[in-house]
mmCIF file of C-alpha atoms in Angstrom:
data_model
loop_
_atom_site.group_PDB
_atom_site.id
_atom_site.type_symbol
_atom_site.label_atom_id
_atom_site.label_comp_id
_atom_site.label_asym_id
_atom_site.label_seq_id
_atom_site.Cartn_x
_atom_site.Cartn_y
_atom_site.Cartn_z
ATOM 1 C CA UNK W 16 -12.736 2.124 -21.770
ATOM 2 C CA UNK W 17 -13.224 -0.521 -19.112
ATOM 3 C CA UNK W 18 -12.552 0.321 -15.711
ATOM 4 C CA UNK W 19 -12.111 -2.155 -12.464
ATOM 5 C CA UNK W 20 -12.396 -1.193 -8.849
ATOM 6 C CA UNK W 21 -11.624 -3.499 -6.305
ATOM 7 C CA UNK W 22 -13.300 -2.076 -3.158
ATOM 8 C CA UNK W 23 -15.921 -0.758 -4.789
ATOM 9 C CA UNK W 24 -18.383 -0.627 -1.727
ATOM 10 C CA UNK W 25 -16.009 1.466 0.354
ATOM 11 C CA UNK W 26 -16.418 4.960 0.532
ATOM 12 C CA UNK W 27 -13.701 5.984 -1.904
ATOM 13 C CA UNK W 28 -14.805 3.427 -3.656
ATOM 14 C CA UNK W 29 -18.244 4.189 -4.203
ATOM 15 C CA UNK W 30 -17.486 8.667 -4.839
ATOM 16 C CA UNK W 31 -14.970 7.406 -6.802
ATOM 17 C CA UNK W 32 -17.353 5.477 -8.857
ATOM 18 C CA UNK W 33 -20.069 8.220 -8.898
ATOM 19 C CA UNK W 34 -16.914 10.570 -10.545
ATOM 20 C CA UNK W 35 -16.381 7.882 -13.264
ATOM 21 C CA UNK W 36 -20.182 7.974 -14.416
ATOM 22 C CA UNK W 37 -20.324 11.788 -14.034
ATOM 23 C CA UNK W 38 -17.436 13.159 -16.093
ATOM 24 C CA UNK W 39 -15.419 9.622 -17.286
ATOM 25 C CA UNK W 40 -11.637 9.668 -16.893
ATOM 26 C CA UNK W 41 -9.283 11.515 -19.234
ATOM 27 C CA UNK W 42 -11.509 13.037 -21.611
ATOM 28 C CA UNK W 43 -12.475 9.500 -22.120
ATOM 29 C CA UNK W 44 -15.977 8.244 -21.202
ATOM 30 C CA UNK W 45 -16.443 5.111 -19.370
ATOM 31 C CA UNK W 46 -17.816 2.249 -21.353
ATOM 32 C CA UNK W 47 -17.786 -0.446 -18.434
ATOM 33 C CA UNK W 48 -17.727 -0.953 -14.881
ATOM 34 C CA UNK W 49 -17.005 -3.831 -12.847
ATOM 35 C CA UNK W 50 -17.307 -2.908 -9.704
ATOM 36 C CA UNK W 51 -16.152 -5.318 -6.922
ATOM 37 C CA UNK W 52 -16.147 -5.883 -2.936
ATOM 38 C CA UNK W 53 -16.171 -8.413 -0.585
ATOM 39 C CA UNK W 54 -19.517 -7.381 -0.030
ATOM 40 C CA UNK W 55 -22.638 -6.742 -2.920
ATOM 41 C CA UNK W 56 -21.349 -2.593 -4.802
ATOM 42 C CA UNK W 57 -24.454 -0.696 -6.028
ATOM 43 C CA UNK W 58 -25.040 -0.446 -9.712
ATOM 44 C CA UNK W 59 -24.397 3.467 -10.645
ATOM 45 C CA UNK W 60 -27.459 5.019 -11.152
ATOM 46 C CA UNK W 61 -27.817 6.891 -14.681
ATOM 47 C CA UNK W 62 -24.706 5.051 -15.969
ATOM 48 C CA UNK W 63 -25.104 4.569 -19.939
ATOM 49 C CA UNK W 64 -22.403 1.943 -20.109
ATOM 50 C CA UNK W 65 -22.233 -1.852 -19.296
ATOM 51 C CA UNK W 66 -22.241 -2.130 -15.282
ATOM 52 C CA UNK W 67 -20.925 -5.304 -13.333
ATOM 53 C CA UNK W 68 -21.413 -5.812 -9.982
ATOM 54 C CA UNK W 69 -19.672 -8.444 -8.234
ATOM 55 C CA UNK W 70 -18.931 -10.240 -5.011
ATOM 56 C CA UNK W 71 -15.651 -11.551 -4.430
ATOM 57 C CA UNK W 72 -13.233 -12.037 -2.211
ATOM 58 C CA UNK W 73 -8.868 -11.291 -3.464
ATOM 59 C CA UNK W 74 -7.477 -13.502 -1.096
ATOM 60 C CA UNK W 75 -8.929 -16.633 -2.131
ATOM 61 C CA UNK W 76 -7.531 -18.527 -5.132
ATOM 62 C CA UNK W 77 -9.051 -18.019 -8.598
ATOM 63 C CA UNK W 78 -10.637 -14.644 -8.001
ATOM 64 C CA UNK W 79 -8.719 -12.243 -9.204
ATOM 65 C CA UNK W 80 -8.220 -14.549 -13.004
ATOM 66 C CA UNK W 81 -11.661 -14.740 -13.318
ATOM 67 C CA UNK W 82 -11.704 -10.519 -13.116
ATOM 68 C CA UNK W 83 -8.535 -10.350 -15.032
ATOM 69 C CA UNK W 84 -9.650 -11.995 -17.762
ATOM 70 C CA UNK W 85 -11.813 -9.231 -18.893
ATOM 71 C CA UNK W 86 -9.037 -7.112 -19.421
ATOM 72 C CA UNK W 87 -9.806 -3.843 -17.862
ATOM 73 C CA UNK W 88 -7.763 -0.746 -19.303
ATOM 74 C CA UNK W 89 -7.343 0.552 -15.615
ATOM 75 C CA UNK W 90 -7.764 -0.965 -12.324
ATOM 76 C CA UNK W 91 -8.193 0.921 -9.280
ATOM 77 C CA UNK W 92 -7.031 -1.758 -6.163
ATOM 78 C CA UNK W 93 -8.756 -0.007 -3.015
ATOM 79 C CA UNK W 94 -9.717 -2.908 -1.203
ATOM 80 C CA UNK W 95 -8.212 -3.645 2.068
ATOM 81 C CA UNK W 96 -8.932 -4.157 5.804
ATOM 82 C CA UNK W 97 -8.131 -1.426 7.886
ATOM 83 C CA UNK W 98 -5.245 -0.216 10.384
ATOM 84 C CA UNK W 99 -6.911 -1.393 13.557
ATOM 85 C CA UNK W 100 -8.331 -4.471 11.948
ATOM 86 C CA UNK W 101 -5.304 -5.851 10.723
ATOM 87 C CA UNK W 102 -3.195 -4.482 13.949
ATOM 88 C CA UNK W 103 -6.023 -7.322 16.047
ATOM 89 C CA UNK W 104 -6.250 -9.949 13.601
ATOM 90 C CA UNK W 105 -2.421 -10.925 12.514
ATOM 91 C CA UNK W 106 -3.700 -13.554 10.119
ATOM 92 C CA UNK W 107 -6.713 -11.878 8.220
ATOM 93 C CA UNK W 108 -4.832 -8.869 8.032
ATOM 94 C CA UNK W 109 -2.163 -10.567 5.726
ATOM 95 C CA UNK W 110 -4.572 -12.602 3.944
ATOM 96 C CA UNK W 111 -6.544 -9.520 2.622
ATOM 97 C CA UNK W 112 -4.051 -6.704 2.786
ATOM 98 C CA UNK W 113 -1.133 -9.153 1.201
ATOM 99 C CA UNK W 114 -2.435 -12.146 -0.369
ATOM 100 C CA UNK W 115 -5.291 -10.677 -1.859
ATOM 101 C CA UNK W 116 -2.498 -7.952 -3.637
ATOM 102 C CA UNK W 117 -0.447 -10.774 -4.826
ATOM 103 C CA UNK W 118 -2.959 -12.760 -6.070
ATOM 104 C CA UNK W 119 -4.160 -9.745 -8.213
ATOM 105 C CA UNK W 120 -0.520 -8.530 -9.392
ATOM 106 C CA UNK W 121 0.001 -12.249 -10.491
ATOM 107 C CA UNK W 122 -2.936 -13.023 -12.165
ATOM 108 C CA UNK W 123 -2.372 -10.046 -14.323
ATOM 109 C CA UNK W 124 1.355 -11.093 -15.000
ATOM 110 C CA UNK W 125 -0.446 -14.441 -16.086
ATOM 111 C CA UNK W 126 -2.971 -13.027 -18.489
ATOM 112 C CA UNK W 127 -0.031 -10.406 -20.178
ATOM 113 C CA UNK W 128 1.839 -14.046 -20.796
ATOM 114 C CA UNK W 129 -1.351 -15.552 -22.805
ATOM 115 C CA UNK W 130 -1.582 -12.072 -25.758
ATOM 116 C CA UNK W 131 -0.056 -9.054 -24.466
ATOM 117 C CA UNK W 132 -1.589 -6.920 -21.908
ATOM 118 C CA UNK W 133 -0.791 -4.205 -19.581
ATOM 119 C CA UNK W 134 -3.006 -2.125 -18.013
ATOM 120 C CA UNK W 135 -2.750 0.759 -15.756
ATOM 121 C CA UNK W 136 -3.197 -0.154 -11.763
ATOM 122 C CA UNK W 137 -3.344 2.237 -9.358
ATOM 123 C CA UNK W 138 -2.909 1.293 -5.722
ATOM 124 C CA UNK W 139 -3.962 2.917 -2.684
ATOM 125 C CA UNK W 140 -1.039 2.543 -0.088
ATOM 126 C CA UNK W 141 -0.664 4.366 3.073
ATOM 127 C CA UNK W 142 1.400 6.773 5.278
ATOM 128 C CA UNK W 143 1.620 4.164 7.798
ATOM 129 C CA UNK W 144 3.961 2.544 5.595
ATOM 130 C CA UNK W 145 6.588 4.422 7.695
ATOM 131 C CA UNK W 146 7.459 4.132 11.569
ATOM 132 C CA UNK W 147 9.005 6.662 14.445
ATOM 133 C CA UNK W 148 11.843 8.413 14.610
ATOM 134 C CA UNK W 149 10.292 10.784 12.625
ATOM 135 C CA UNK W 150 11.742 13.997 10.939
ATOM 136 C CA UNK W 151 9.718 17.262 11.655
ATOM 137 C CA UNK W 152 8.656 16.499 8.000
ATOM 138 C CA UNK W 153 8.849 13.480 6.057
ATOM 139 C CA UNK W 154 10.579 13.964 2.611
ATOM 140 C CA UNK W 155 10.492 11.672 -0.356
ATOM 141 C CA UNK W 156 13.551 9.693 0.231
ATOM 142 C CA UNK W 157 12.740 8.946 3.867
ATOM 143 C CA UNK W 158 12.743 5.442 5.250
ATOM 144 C CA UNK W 159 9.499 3.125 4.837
ATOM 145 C CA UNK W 160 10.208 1.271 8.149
ATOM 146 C CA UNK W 161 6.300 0.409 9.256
ATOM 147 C CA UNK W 162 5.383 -0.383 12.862
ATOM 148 C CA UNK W 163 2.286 -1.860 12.575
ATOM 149 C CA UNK W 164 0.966 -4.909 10.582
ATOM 150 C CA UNK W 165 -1.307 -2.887 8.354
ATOM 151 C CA UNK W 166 2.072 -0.440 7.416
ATOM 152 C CA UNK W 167 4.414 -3.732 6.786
ATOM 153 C CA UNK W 168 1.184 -5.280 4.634
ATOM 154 C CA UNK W 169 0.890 -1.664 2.862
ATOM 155 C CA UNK W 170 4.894 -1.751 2.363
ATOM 156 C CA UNK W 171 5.374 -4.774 0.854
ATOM 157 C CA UNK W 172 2.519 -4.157 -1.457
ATOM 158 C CA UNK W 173 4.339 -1.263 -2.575
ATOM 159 C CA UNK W 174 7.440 -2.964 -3.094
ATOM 160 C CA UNK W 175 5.355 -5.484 -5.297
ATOM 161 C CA UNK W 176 3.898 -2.741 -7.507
ATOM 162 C CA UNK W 177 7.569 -1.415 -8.247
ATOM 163 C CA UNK W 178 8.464 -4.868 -9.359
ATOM 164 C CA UNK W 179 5.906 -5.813 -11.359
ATOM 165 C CA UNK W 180 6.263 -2.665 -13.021
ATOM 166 C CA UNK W 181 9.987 -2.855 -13.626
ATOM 167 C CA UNK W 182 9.236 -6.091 -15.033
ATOM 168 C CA UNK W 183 6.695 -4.651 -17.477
ATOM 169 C CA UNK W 184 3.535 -6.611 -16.232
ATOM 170 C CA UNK W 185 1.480 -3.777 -15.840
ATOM 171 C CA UNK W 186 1.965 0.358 -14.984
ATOM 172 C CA UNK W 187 1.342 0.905 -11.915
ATOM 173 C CA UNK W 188 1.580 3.749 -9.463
ATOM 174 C CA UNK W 189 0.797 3.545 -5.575
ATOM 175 C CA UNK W 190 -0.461 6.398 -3.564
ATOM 176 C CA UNK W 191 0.105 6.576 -0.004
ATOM 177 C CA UNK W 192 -3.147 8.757 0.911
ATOM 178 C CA UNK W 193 -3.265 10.861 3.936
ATOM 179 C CA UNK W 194 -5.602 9.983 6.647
ATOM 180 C CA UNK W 195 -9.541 11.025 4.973
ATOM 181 C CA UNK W 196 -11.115 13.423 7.036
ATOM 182 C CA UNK W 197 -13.836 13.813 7.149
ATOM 183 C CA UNK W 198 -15.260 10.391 6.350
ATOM 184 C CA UNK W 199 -19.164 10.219 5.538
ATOM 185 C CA UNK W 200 -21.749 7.176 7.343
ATOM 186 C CA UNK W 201 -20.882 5.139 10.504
ATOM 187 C CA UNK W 202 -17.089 4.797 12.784
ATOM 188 C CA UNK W 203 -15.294 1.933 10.961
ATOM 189 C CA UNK W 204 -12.489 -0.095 12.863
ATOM 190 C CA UNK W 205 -9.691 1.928 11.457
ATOM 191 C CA UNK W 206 -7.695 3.363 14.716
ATOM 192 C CA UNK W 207 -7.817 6.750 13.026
ATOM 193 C CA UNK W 208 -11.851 7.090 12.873
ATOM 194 C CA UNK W 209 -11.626 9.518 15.530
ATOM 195 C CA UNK W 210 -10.259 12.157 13.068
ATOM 196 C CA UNK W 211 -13.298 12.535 11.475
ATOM 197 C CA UNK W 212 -15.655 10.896 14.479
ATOM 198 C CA UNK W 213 -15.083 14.097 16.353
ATOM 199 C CA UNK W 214 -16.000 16.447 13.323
ATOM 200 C CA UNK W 215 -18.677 13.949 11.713
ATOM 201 C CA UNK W 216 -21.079 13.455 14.609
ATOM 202 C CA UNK W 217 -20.851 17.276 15.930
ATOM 203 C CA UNK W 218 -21.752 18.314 12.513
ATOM 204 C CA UNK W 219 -24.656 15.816 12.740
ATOM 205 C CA UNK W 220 -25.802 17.029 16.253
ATOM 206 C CA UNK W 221 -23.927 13.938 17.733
ATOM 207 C CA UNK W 222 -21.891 13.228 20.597
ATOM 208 C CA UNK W 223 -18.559 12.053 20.109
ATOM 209 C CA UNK W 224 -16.103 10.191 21.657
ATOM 210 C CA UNK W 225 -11.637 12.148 21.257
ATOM 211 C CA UNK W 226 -9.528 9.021 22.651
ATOM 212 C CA UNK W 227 -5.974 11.000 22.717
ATOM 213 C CA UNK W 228 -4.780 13.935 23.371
ATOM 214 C CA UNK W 229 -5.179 17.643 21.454
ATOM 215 C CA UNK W 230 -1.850 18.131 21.113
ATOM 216 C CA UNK W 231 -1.625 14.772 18.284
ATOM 217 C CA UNK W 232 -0.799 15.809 14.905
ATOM 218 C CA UNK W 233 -1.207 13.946 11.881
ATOM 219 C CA UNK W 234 -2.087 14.234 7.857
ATOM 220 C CA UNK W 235 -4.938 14.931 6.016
ATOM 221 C CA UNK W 236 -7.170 15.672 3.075
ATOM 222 C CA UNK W 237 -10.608 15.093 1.983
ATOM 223 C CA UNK W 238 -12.719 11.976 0.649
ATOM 224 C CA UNK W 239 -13.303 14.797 -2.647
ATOM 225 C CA UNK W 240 -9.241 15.318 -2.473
ATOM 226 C CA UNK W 241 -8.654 11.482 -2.992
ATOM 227 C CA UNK W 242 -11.002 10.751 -5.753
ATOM 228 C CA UNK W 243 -9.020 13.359 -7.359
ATOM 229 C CA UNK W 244 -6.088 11.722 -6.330
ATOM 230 C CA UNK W 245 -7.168 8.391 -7.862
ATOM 231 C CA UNK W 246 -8.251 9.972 -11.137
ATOM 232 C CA UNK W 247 -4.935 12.076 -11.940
ATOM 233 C CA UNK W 248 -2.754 8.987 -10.814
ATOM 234 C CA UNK W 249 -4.725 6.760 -13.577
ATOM 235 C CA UNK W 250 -4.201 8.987 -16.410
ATOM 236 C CA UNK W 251 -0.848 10.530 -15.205
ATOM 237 C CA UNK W 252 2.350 10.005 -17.394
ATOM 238 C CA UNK W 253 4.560 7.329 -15.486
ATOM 239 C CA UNK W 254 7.461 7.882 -17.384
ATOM 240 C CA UNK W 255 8.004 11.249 -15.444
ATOM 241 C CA UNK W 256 7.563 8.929 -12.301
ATOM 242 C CA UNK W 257 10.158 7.379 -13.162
ATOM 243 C CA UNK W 258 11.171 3.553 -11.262
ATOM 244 C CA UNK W 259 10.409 5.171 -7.862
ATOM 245 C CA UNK W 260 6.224 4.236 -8.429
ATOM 246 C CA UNK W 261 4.992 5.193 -4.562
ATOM 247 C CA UNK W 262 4.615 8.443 -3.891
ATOM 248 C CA UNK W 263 3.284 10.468 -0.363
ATOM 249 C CA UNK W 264 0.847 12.592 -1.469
ATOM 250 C CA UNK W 265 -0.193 15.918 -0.307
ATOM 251 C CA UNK W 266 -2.019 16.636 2.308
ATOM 252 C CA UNK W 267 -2.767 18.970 5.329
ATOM 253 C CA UNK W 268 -0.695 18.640 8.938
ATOM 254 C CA UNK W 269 -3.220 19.511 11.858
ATOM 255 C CA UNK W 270 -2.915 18.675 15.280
ATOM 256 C CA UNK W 271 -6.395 17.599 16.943
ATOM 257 C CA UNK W 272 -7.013 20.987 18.619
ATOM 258 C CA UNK W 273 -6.693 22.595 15.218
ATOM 259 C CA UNK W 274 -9.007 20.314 13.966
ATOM 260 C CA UNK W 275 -11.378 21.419 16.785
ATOM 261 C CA UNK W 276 -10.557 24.939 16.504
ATOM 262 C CA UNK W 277 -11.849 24.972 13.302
ATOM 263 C CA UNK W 278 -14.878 23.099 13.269
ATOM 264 C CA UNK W 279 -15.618 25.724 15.999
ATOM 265 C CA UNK W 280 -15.201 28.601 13.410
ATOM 266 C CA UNK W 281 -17.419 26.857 10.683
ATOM 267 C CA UNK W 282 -20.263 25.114 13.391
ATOM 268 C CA UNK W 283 -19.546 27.303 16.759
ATOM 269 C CA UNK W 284 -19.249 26.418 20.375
ATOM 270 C CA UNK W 285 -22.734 24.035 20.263
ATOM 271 C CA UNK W 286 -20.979 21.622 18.075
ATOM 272 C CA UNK W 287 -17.918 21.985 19.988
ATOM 273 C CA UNK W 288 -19.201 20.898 23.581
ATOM 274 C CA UNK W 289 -20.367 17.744 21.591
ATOM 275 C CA UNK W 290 -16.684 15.910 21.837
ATOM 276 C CA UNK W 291 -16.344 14.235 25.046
ATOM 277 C CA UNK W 292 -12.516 13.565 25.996
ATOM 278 C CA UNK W 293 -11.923 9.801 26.455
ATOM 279 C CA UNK W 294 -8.157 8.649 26.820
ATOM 280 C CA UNK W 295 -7.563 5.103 24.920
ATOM 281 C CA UNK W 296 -4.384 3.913 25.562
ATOM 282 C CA UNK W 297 -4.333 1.313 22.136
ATOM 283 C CA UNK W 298 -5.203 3.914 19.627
ATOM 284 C CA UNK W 299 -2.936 6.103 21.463
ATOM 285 C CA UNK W 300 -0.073 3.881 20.539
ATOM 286 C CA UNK W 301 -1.213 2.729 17.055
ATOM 287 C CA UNK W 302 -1.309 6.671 16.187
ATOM 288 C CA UNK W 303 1.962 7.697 17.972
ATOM 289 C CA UNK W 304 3.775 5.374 15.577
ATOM 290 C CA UNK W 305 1.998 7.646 12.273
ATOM 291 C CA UNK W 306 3.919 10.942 11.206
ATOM 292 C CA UNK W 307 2.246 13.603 11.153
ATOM 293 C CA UNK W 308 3.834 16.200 8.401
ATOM 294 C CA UNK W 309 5.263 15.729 4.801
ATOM 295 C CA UNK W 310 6.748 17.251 2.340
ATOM 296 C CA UNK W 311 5.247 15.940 -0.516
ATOM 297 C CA UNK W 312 7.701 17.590 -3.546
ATOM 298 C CA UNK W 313 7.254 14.932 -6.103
ATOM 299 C CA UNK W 314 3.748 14.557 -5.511
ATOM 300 C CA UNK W 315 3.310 18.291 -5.961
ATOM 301 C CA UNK W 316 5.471 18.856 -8.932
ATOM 302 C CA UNK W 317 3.387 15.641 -10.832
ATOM 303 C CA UNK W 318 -0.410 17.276 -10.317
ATOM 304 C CA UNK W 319 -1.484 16.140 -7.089
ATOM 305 C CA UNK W 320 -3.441 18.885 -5.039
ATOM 306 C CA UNK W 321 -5.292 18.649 -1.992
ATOM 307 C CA UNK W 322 -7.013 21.345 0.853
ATOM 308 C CA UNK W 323 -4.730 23.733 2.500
ATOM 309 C CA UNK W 324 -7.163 24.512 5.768
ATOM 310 C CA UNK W 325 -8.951 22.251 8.010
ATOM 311 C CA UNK W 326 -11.825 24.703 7.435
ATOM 312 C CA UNK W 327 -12.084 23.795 3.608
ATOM 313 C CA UNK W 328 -12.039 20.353 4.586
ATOM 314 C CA UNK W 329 -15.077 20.909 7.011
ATOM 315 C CA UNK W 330 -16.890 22.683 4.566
ATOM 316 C CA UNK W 331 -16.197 19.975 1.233
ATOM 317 C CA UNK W 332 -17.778 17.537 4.047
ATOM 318 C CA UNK W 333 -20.868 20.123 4.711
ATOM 319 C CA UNK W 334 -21.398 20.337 0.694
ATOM 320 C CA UNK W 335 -20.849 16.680 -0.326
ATOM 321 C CA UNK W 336 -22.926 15.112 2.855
ATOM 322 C CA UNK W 337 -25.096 17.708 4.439
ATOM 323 C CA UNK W 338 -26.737 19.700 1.449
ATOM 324 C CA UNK W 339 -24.846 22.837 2.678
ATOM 325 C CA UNK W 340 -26.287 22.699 6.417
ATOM 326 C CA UNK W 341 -25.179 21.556 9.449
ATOM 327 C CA UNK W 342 -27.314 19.668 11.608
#
């Protein structure tokens, strides 16, 4: 089996790559990887296959053919810029988050229409592909009315994957993922870093910075809970999907207090005292356009699974980046 991912040097990305060499995907091992980012992807280490690593960049013309033409069996499409990147920069945000989407989804149409072929693509979409008013929960059939650029990009991407798929020019399912908390390494430009910034660093022995209020809520689950998610979506039946091919996943609803409230229970007061409180009025905005709850029944009822206590997400972060201990 040959396997693509696009955004291979992003944290998903990479675990999800790691998962792929360790136990394959579907019973099936993994024969190749081509493994590609805007910037260089590691080569898995101990991987008994054919690895490719390459640099390359969606947006621009003639990429995505030249990565098509190898005719992966599944491609995983992670790559994207994120929420407060594209909410700053109008135009790169569309290039990369729309363009680069397009130009992939269209160069496989092209390839299918030389010998048939029609692989499985999975696509990593987003909550924020739906704006305020908000329900207290947001079912399946709610609206996807986005109110940012990155949600409208993340949209019409879905609404892409739906019609190539009608169409028969490849399978493909999109996953809006929750918000992943608690994300390993450095803050990134997303507006909703802080999530795991103020768990991440205290863990660490770090200061860190809480730019809204405790009383925000939002939607979560765990960098281990979306490689999951990625894996069961690539191997899942889409014919009991159905035409409907974007789903809201499950997740966990925590406000930010909760959040603190239990890393105080799994690292104590010391790690607590560690977040300093420092109002930012443009991530306040950006975030109070999110929801914050779902009720993910299709999801569910298809497989999907995810952590059902902030403190289980605390500790998946403690085993998969700490060795177990806290700093």
């Amino acid at each position: 089996m040959h396997i693509l991912i696009i955004g291979a040097a992003g944290m998903v990305g990479r675990k999800l790559t790691d998962r792929l060499v360790a136990s394959g995907i579907g019973g099936k091992a993994v024969e190749t990887l081509t493994l590609v980012d805007v910037v260089p992807p590691t080569a898995p280490a101990g991987f008994k296959g054919s690895a490719h690593t390459l640099t390359a960049d969606l947006s621009q013309p003639g990429q995505s053919e030249k990565l098509v033409g190898a005719r992966p069996d599944i491609i995983f499409h992670l790559a994207a810029i994120v929420s407060g990147e594209a909410e700053a920069d109008f135009d790169k945000g569309y290039r990369i988050n729309l363009d680069g989407t397009r130009f992939l989804f269209e160069a496989i149409r092209q390839e299918g229409l030389r010998s048939p072929y029609k692989p499985r693509l999975v696509f990593t979409s987003s909550i924020a592909v739906f704006g305020a008013p908000f329900a207290d929960k947001i079912e399946d059939t709610f609206l996807s009315a986005p109110l940012t650029s990155y949600g409208t990009q993340k949209a019409i991407g879905e609404l892409l994957l739906s019609d190539y798929s009608r169409k028969g020019f490849f399978d493909g399912i999109g996953i809006r993922l929750p918000t992943i908390c608690i994300r390993p390494g450095k803050p990134n430009k997303a507006a909703s870093g802080f999530f795991s910034n103020i768990l991440r660093e205290p863990l660490a022995g770090a200061e860190a910075v809480l730019p809204v209020d405790e009383s925000v809520r939002h939607w979560h689950a765990s960098p281990r809970a979306a490689v999951g998610f990625l894996l069961h979506a690539a191997t899942l039946d889409l014919e009991k999907v159905g035409p409907r091919r974007n789903l809201s996943l499950p997740g966990l609803s925590a406000t930010v207090g909760e959040q603190i409230e239990a890393l105080r229970r799994v690292a104590g007061e010391k790690a607590v005292k560690l977040i300093r409180r420092e109002p930012d009025a443009i991530i306040q905005k950006i975030v109070a356009g999110w929801p914050s709850d779902f009720n993910p029944a299709r999801a569910v009822a298809l497989g999907f699974r995810a952590e059902s206590s902030f403190d289980d997400i605390i500790r998946v972060h403690i085993e998969d980046e700490l060795g177990g201990k806290i700093g």
